[in-house]
DNA sequence: TTGACTTATATGTCTAGACATATAATCGTA
DNA sequence: TACGATTATATGTCTAGACATATAAGTCAA
């Protein structure tokens, strides 16, 4: 849910109620722990039916802005800094959004039986076939990120014959694999020789690393490591709040 | 909203409907673009009123799992890897969760009129007073992160007299400032002399950087930079999906 | 004072309707 | 054929009720 502030000028009543309450919470007028009016009080104030205020309050509860307790009422929750929404855009989209030209280059592609290291990386026990892909994304002909990917062919058989020389594997997967879950791990390293050369930076320069592990219903799809020059690239995570 | 899978065994009907549909989407049985049954079809299948299936579908739409279009129907959305939930835990909580002992140490605290650099960092135009704090968090007596923070006193006046020698400013703010919004920027740097010494790592070692900028209703609260040894610390972001 | 029982109440879910509204599809006309 | 007007329809919102259920608060006995 977005719950962006300006629902106040929305024509529908439940959105107005939701926005009114949200505003009071975000401005601090109703601090954490404060009991917001009972449903029947809001019904009286807005002159509407209970289902309408219930819908507004349910959405605020889903957004973790309030907590609802039977018999007790609804209460403003404590802010939760620890949870932020991180947008990890498709690299092409990210580059074109910056008004720069996107470039893609396949560096290597290998089809092989999974080695012990591959199985470890994919988090699978059984051996099977995998595709290993190394490629590079660039912005205005300048290296932007290098990608090192492993695709589990037992989950995505047709990746064996896909042409990754023109289409990046990330975008191919997005179009050929339905809903998935993913886990991203972010860390920092310094560039080794190979990385430095691929990104055209100095050996020892900082790099931001995103490891993404993707699966669907307990089935591994792919594991990918993205390396960005650390001083030029930034990830932005926004807390949902307002 | 969590929308965790096992709503199937929930006793309430709308949750069962929601879980049934979600399962078909996540397993790929209903791929992206697939039109899910119309509300009136689900009403017939489950033998309930339209409001009940509407509630189930509305929640799936809020979770971005489906898209609803008037006159056309409801459709399974394309997976959106780019949006992940990043948990940036309170440092103390993070360390104690690992079963290690938390240590805190105030390195420096200054109260001053905002310099041009301060105003830039806080994103404010007018001059005012600020508190600048430098401190260190450690796990089992080993440096874990160094924190460099600026608090805008025009927004949080009582931070001027708060005792940050024992309580970390992050936790103090969490208890003294209600709901806020925040933006996190993640990048990588290599340690300079000062950082290397504070974190007890080598000069030139990689560091993960989190810059957090916090405000409330367009009012700046604080700006903080957290530096972690890059090879030991990892941030994990999980995609919301299932 | 403590513990067990009862009661009152706010939320949770659900119904069978209603009208509004955006828009895909159709039809008619230039 | 292309374009504009009309119509059908799925979703969006809302109502005025209903019963279920968890639980805070009060009651009473040990």
XYZ file of C-alpha atoms (C1' of nucleotides) in Angstrom:
544
model
C 0.000 0.000 0.000
C 1.192 3.475 -0.694
C -0.877 5.554 1.699
C 0.665 8.736 0.357
C -0.497 11.737 2.284
C -2.671 13.623 -0.142
C -5.619 11.292 0.204
C -7.237 14.243 1.919
C -8.501 15.683 -1.309
C -9.757 12.294 -2.380
C -13.460 12.375 -2.973
C -14.189 9.194 -1.080
C -15.099 9.300 2.547
C -13.048 6.419 3.885
C -9.903 7.861 2.317
C -10.604 11.182 3.927
C -11.041 9.545 7.309
C -7.835 7.576 6.789
C -5.934 10.714 5.754
C -7.273 12.732 8.679
C -6.083 10.170 11.188
C -2.775 9.608 9.441
C -2.055 13.311 9.467
C -2.657 13.558 13.198
C -0.296 10.647 13.767
C 2.480 11.887 11.520
C 2.443 15.394 12.893
C 2.745 14.031 16.395
C -0.610 15.416 17.482
C -1.510 11.844 18.375
C 1.742 10.382 19.730
C 2.591 6.669 19.979
C 0.334 4.952 22.474
C -2.477 7.444 22.000
C -5.904 5.872 21.692
C -7.638 7.060 18.583
C -11.417 7.527 18.697
C -13.564 4.416 18.806
C -15.280 3.379 15.639
C -18.665 4.477 16.976
C -17.238 7.921 17.773
C -15.880 8.285 14.249
C -19.215 7.081 12.906
C -20.875 9.907 14.802
C -18.279 12.472 13.770
C -18.380 11.676 10.066
C -22.016 10.683 9.943
C -21.358 7.456 8.092
C -21.786 3.763 8.666
C -19.428 1.671 10.733
C -18.142 -0.275 7.725
C -16.732 2.934 6.284
C -14.627 3.884 9.299
C -13.723 0.231 9.710
C -12.224 0.199 6.236
C -10.161 3.298 6.983
C -8.888 1.898 10.275
C -8.168 -1.526 8.800
C -5.916 0.008 6.187
C -4.059 2.053 8.781
C -3.561 -1.141 10.765
C -2.261 -2.936 7.686
C 0.223 -0.124 7.200
C 1.388 -0.645 10.810
C 0.502 2.915 11.691
C -1.994 1.839 14.313
C -2.625 -1.260 16.351
C -6.150 -2.500 16.972
C -7.075 -4.365 20.129
C -10.464 -5.893 20.772
C -12.372 -4.317 23.564
C -9.563 -1.817 24.156
C -9.584 0.320 21.025
C -7.087 1.404 18.384
C -3.701 2.843 19.309
C -0.944 4.734 17.553
C 2.066 2.495 17.154
C 5.648 3.333 17.926
C 7.595 4.312 14.791
C 9.612 1.482 13.344
C 12.785 2.833 11.854
C 14.150 -0.597 11.279
C 11.900 -1.353 8.366
C 12.448 0.549 5.177
C 11.450 -0.079 1.615
C 14.452 -0.449 -0.592
C 13.941 0.033 -4.297
C 16.340 -2.088 -6.233
C 15.421 -1.081 -9.745
C 16.096 -3.062 -12.835
C 19.507 -1.822 -13.915
C 18.351 -0.747 -17.339
C 15.459 1.199 -15.832
C 17.776 2.764 -13.301
C 20.181 3.959 -15.966
C 17.592 5.230 -18.402
C 15.823 6.992 -15.525
C 19.017 8.967 -15.065
C 18.808 10.046 -18.682
C 21.846 8.021 -19.664
C 22.190 5.463 -22.414
C 22.126 1.851 -21.353
C 24.660 -0.638 -22.618
C 24.863 -4.375 -22.081
C 27.607 -6.811 -22.810
C 27.773 -10.557 -22.238
C 31.193 -11.518 -20.965
C 30.790 -15.239 -20.454
C 28.170 -17.982 -20.417
C 28.690 -21.564 -19.360
C 26.316 -24.488 -19.079
C 27.592 -27.072 -16.635
C 26.687 -29.644 -14.041
C 26.456 -27.873 -10.694
C 29.711 -27.924 -8.785
C 29.787 -28.043 -5.012
C 30.319 -24.275 -4.994
C 27.328 -23.770 -7.280
C 25.087 -25.892 -5.071
C 26.226 -23.977 -2.049
C 25.523 -20.668 -3.716
C 22.078 -21.739 -4.856
C 21.282 -23.386 -1.546
C 20.325 -26.706 -3.114
C 21.480 -30.160 -2.134
C 21.045 -32.194 -5.276
C 23.285 -31.818 -8.273
C 21.761 -30.591 -11.505
C 22.588 -28.410 -14.437
C 23.169 -24.693 -14.124
C 23.937 -21.755 -16.396
C 26.637 -19.392 -15.209
C 26.575 -15.936 -16.736
C 28.940 -13.007 -16.401
C 27.955 -9.726 -17.936
C 28.412 -6.009 -17.678
C 25.988 -3.092 -17.632
C 27.148 0.328 -18.651
C 25.811 3.876 -18.638
C 26.996 6.175 -21.427
C 29.632 3.549 -22.293
C 31.065 3.748 -18.763
C 30.933 0.498 -16.751
C 28.068 0.701 -14.281
C 27.907 -2.759 -12.747
C 29.184 -6.253 -13.332
C 26.847 -9.169 -12.852
C 27.744 -12.711 -11.958
C 24.752 -15.021 -12.122
C 23.844 -18.648 -11.666
C 20.513 -20.032 -12.910
C 19.190 -23.374 -11.705
C 18.102 -25.226 -14.849
C 16.007 -27.743 -12.971
C 13.725 -24.816 -12.047
C 14.055 -22.828 -15.281
C 14.822 -25.361 -18.051
C 14.341 -22.980 -20.963
C 17.085 -20.705 -19.661
C 19.446 -23.233 -21.260
C 18.537 -22.060 -24.734
C 17.804 -18.401 -24.027
C 19.959 -15.895 -25.882
C 21.701 -13.802 -23.278
C 23.979 -12.073 -25.730
C 21.448 -9.347 -26.317
C 18.991 -9.517 -23.427
C 20.293 -9.266 -19.852
C 19.466 -12.401 -17.843
C 17.693 -10.357 -15.182
C 15.192 -8.978 -17.612
C 14.794 -12.352 -19.332
C 13.975 -14.002 -16.009
C 11.531 -11.261 -15.112
C 9.578 -12.114 -18.235
C 9.821 -15.905 -18.048
C 9.442 -16.752 -14.375
C 6.245 -15.934 -12.474
C 6.044 -14.652 -8.927
C 9.111 -15.173 -6.858
C 10.529 -14.274 -3.507
C 13.969 -12.822 -3.079
C 16.518 -11.990 -0.457
C 19.120 -9.307 -0.938
C 22.328 -9.055 0.994
C 24.279 -5.844 0.773
C 27.921 -5.547 1.678
C 31.099 -3.734 0.730
C 34.378 -5.055 -0.671
C 37.433 -3.578 -2.274
C 38.003 -4.302 -5.928
C 40.333 -7.146 -6.776
C 42.206 -7.279 -10.093
C 39.402 -8.849 -12.082
C 36.700 -6.564 -10.691
C 38.838 -3.475 -11.121
C 39.383 -4.296 -14.757
C 35.720 -5.063 -15.445
C 34.526 -1.845 -13.812
C 37.464 0.232 -15.011
C 38.348 1.370 -11.513
C 41.485 1.127 -9.433
C 42.399 -2.022 -7.573
C 41.490 -1.388 -3.939
C 38.636 0.966 -4.758
C 35.427 0.388 -2.766
C 32.607 -1.621 -4.316
C 29.028 -2.024 -3.231
C 27.866 -5.622 -3.485
C 24.319 -6.855 -3.831
C 23.798 -10.581 -3.591
C 20.297 -11.557 -4.596
C 18.944 -15.003 -4.056
C 15.628 -15.755 -5.725
C 13.230 -18.654 -5.285
C 9.625 -19.630 -5.845
C 7.710 -21.847 -3.441
C 10.880 -23.287 -1.899
C 12.417 -23.846 -5.343
C 15.637 -22.045 -6.183
C 15.595 -19.948 -9.309
C 18.772 -17.929 -9.439
C 21.575 -16.392 -7.412
C 23.199 -13.204 -8.613
C 26.002 -10.948 -7.431
C 26.035 -7.359 -8.622
C 29.143 -5.259 -8.134
C 28.954 -1.466 -8.335
C 31.688 1.112 -8.000
C 31.082 2.114 -4.388
C 31.807 5.779 -4.605
C 29.489 6.434 -7.506
C 26.558 4.162 -6.792
C 24.022 4.645 -4.063
C 21.055 2.620 -2.938
C 18.166 4.510 -1.502
C 15.706 3.015 0.962
C 12.737 5.028 2.040
C 10.770 4.468 5.179
C 7.137 4.131 4.364
C 5.569 6.462 6.908
C 3.977 9.352 5.049
C 0.628 -6.062 5.793
C 2.282 -9.406 6.177
C 0.094 -11.656 4.057
C 2.096 -14.690 5.116
C 0.976 -17.814 3.343
C -0.743 -19.835 6.027
C -3.914 -17.805 6.027
C -5.408 -20.947 4.492
C -6.158 -22.466 7.861
C -7.638 -19.184 9.055
C -11.205 -19.623 10.118
C -12.470 -16.547 8.347
C -13.784 -16.751 4.850
C -12.168 -13.688 3.302
C -8.754 -14.816 4.483
C -9.333 -18.218 2.941
C -10.298 -16.641 -0.357
C -7.245 -14.381 -0.210
C -4.959 -17.304 0.596
C -6.435 -19.477 -2.181
C -5.781 -16.825 -4.794
C -2.364 -15.933 -3.448
C -1.295 -19.556 -3.574
C -2.294 -19.881 -7.225
C -0.303 -16.751 -8.035
C 2.818 -17.682 -6.128
C 2.989 -21.183 -7.536
C 2.707 -19.834 -11.042
C -0.611 -21.554 -11.736
C -1.962 -18.095 -12.490
C 0.941 -16.322 -14.216
C 1.398 -12.563 -14.569
C -1.298 -11.077 -16.739
C -3.771 -13.830 -15.958
C -7.262 -12.604 -15.244
C -8.495 -13.923 -11.950
C -12.200 -14.734 -11.610
C -14.610 -11.824 -11.460
C -16.030 -10.924 -8.093
C -19.429 -12.341 -9.039
C -17.801 -15.644 -10.007
C -16.008 -15.857 -6.670
C -19.257 -14.949 -4.936
C -20.868 -17.939 -6.649
C -17.940 -20.257 -5.939
C -17.685 -19.441 -2.244
C -21.336 -18.796 -1.676
C -20.783 -15.495 0.078
C -21.615 -11.843 -0.431
C -19.698 -9.572 -2.746
C -18.252 -7.500 0.094
C -16.417 -10.558 1.366
C -14.592 -11.325 -1.882
C -14.071 -7.601 -2.363
C -12.198 -7.440 0.914
C -9.958 -10.344 -0.104
C -9.210 -8.836 -3.501
C -8.641 -5.354 -2.115
C -5.976 -6.656 0.222
C -4.254 -8.529 -2.590
C -4.286 -5.323 -4.607
C -2.802 -3.393 -1.687
C -0.032 -5.968 -1.516
C 0.631 -5.356 -5.239
C -0.019 -8.975 -6.050
C -2.896 -8.151 -8.359
C -4.051 -5.138 -10.290
C -7.719 -4.243 -10.479
C -9.171 -2.500 -13.503
C -12.734 -1.272 -13.747
C -14.816 -3.036 -16.301
C -11.871 -5.290 -17.222
C -11.320 -7.400 -14.119
C -8.436 -8.240 -11.797
C -5.080 -9.357 -13.128
C -1.984 -10.971 -11.703
C 0.824 -8.446 -11.633
C 4.335 -8.923 -12.873
C 6.768 -9.699 -10.063
C 8.527 -6.599 -8.854
C 11.988 -7.458 -7.715
C 12.888 -3.866 -7.318
C 10.943 -3.345 -4.135
C 12.266 -5.110 -1.081
C 11.842 -4.582 2.596
C 15.114 -3.731 4.210
C 15.380 -4.242 7.923
C 17.735 -1.722 9.409
C 17.590 -2.786 13.013
C 18.462 -0.655 15.957
C 22.137 -1.384 16.458
C 21.747 -2.511 20.019
C 18.933 -4.876 19.035
C 20.984 -6.183 16.139
C 23.941 -6.962 18.342
C 22.017 -8.520 21.196
C 20.044 -10.583 18.677
C 23.359 -12.118 17.654
C 23.932 -13.110 21.254
C 26.779 -10.669 21.707
C 27.216 -8.014 24.337
C 26.460 -4.462 23.317
C 28.792 -1.628 24.143
C 28.370 2.097 23.583
C 30.831 4.906 23.824
C 30.380 8.629 23.243
C 33.362 10.020 21.388
C 32.369 13.622 20.960
C 29.443 15.992 21.388
C 29.256 19.584 20.257
C 26.521 22.146 20.396
C 26.974 24.831 17.755
C 25.259 27.191 15.376
C 24.715 25.333 12.127
C 27.552 25.776 9.675
C 26.956 25.809 5.931
C 27.995 22.156 5.823
C 25.535 21.305 8.609
C 22.678 23.033 6.836
C 23.538 21.224 3.664
C 23.594 17.899 5.425
C 20.283 18.528 7.155
C 18.710 19.951 4.043
C 17.605 23.159 5.739
C 18.069 26.713 4.578
C 17.900 28.739 7.756
C 20.663 28.753 10.292
C 19.915 27.400 13.759
C 21.518 25.419 16.501
C 22.536 21.813 16.090
C 24.093 19.067 18.178
C 26.834 17.056 16.537
C 27.515 13.661 18.048
C 30.158 11.076 17.286
C 29.931 7.717 18.973
C 30.849 4.095 18.627
C 28.885 0.889 19.001
C 30.682 -2.326 19.796
C 29.887 -6.016 19.994
C 31.820 -8.071 22.539
C 34.161 -5.096 22.934
C 34.998 -5.160 19.213
C 34.073 -2.005 17.255
C 30.887 -2.658 15.311
C 29.967 0.703 13.850
C 30.817 4.365 14.219
C 28.054 6.902 14.163
C 28.278 10.520 13.137
C 25.069 12.393 13.826
C 23.597 15.851 13.533
C 20.387 16.798 15.353
C 18.431 19.899 14.401
C 17.661 21.655 17.685
C 14.952 23.809 16.191
C 12.965 20.590 15.696
C 14.109 18.752 18.814
C 14.999 21.426 21.395
C 15.341 19.085 24.361
C 18.105 17.168 22.594
C 20.344 20.017 23.743
C 20.228 18.829 27.336
C 19.886 15.079 26.756
C 22.648 12.933 28.209
C 24.170 11.022 25.322
C 27.064 9.698 27.346
C 25.062 6.652 28.366
C 22.161 6.418 25.938
C 22.837 6.267 22.186
C 21.255 9.222 20.378
C 19.350 6.880 18.052
C 17.503 5.239 20.888
C 16.962 8.560 22.657
C 15.370 10.019 19.530
C 13.191 6.962 19.069
C 11.701 7.618 22.496
C 11.439 11.372 22.288
C 10.299 12.052 18.748
C 7.058 10.560 17.471
C 6.377 9.340 13.947
C 8.951 10.227 11.379
C 9.839 9.479 7.836
C 13.308 8.507 6.798
C 15.451 7.977 3.774
C 18.449 5.693 3.810
C 21.271 5.862 1.331
C 23.683 2.962 1.192
C 27.101 3.175 -0.333
C 30.634 1.859 0.037
C 33.859 3.646 0.863
C 37.340 2.673 1.887
C 38.426 3.516 5.394
C 40.445 6.682 5.856
C 42.817 7.127 8.791
C 40.197 8.329 11.238
C 37.646 5.667 10.328
C 40.236 2.915 10.350
C 41.283 3.865 13.832
C 37.727 4.128 15.150
C 36.742 0.751 13.734
C 40.090 -0.861 14.403
C 40.538 -1.946 10.807
C 43.190 -1.286 8.192
C 43.309 1.937 6.232
C 41.881 1.112 2.810
C 39.583 -1.645 4.090
C 36.029 -1.547 2.689
C 33.252 0.055 4.725
C 29.538 -0.072 4.272
C 27.927 3.325 4.759
C 24.359 4.065 5.731
C 23.274 7.671 5.591
C 19.912 8.178 7.192
C 18.008 11.393 6.893
C 14.960 11.707 9.127
C 12.166 14.245 9.101
C 8.604 14.745 10.279
C 6.058 16.625 8.221
C 8.686 18.449 6.175
C 10.668 19.284 9.309
C 14.190 17.948 9.565
C 14.974 15.954 12.672
C 18.362 14.382 12.219
C 20.962 13.195 9.748
C 23.207 10.293 10.642
C 26.051 8.432 8.987
C 26.795 4.906 10.137
C 30.037 3.239 9.104
C 30.424 -0.530 9.309
C 33.396 -2.689 8.488
C 32.323 -3.853 5.037
C 33.581 -7.354 5.095
C 31.908 -8.307 8.347
C 28.612 -6.469 8.165
C 25.757 -7.354 5.887
C 22.370 -5.811 5.309
C 19.579 -8.143 4.373
C 16.546 -7.044 2.402
C 13.748 -9.477 1.835
C 11.229 -9.172 -0.925
C 7.748 -9.057 0.487
C 6.024 -11.588 -1.776
C 5.074 -14.731 0.162
C -4.956 -9.804 48.464
C -5.637 -13.152 45.200
C -7.970 -15.909 41.987
C -12.105 -17.361 39.473
C -16.245 -15.996 37.342
C -19.246 -12.722 34.908
C -20.273 -8.889 32.075
C -19.779 -5.160 29.042
C -17.804 -3.563 24.944
C -14.788 -2.627 20.843
C -13.306 -4.838 17.155
C -13.799 -8.711 13.421
C -16.437 -10.566 10.047
C -20.391 -10.908 7.142
C -24.886 -9.893 4.495
C -27.958 -8.203 0.822
C -28.745 -4.773 -1.000
C -27.644 0.354 -3.402
C -25.691 3.860 -6.559
C -21.338 5.749 -8.715
C -17.807 5.528 -12.116
C -14.388 4.233 -15.329
C -13.871 1.913 -19.470
C -14.044 -2.052 -22.907
C -16.941 -3.143 -26.448
C -20.350 -2.106 -29.701
C -22.763 0.548 -32.948
C -23.557 4.194 -36.082
C -21.975 7.763 -39.008
C -18.947 10.577 -41.912
C -11.913 3.057 -42.724
C -11.780 6.078 -38.970
C -13.940 8.360 -35.427
C -17.519 9.666 -32.162
C -21.466 8.322 -29.351
C -23.705 4.751 -26.731
C -24.062 0.822 -23.820
C -22.818 -2.853 -20.890
C -20.215 -4.288 -17.091
C -16.704 -4.905 -13.352
C -15.001 -2.574 -9.843
C -15.382 1.304 -6.065
C -17.772 2.927 -2.400
C -21.366 2.908 0.955
C -25.406 1.512 4.093
C -27.887 -0.412 8.076
C -28.166 -3.868 9.979
C -26.334 -8.867 12.213
C -23.732 -12.181 15.113
C -19.016 -13.690 16.738
C -15.147 -13.143 19.750
C -11.478 -11.522 22.466
C -10.693 -9.156 26.502
C -10.707 -5.146 29.975
C -13.081 -4.366 33.881
C -15.949 -5.382 37.464
C -17.789 -8.831 40.969
C -17.489 -12.065 44.357
C -15.665 -15.661 47.065
C -11.588 -17.927 49.342
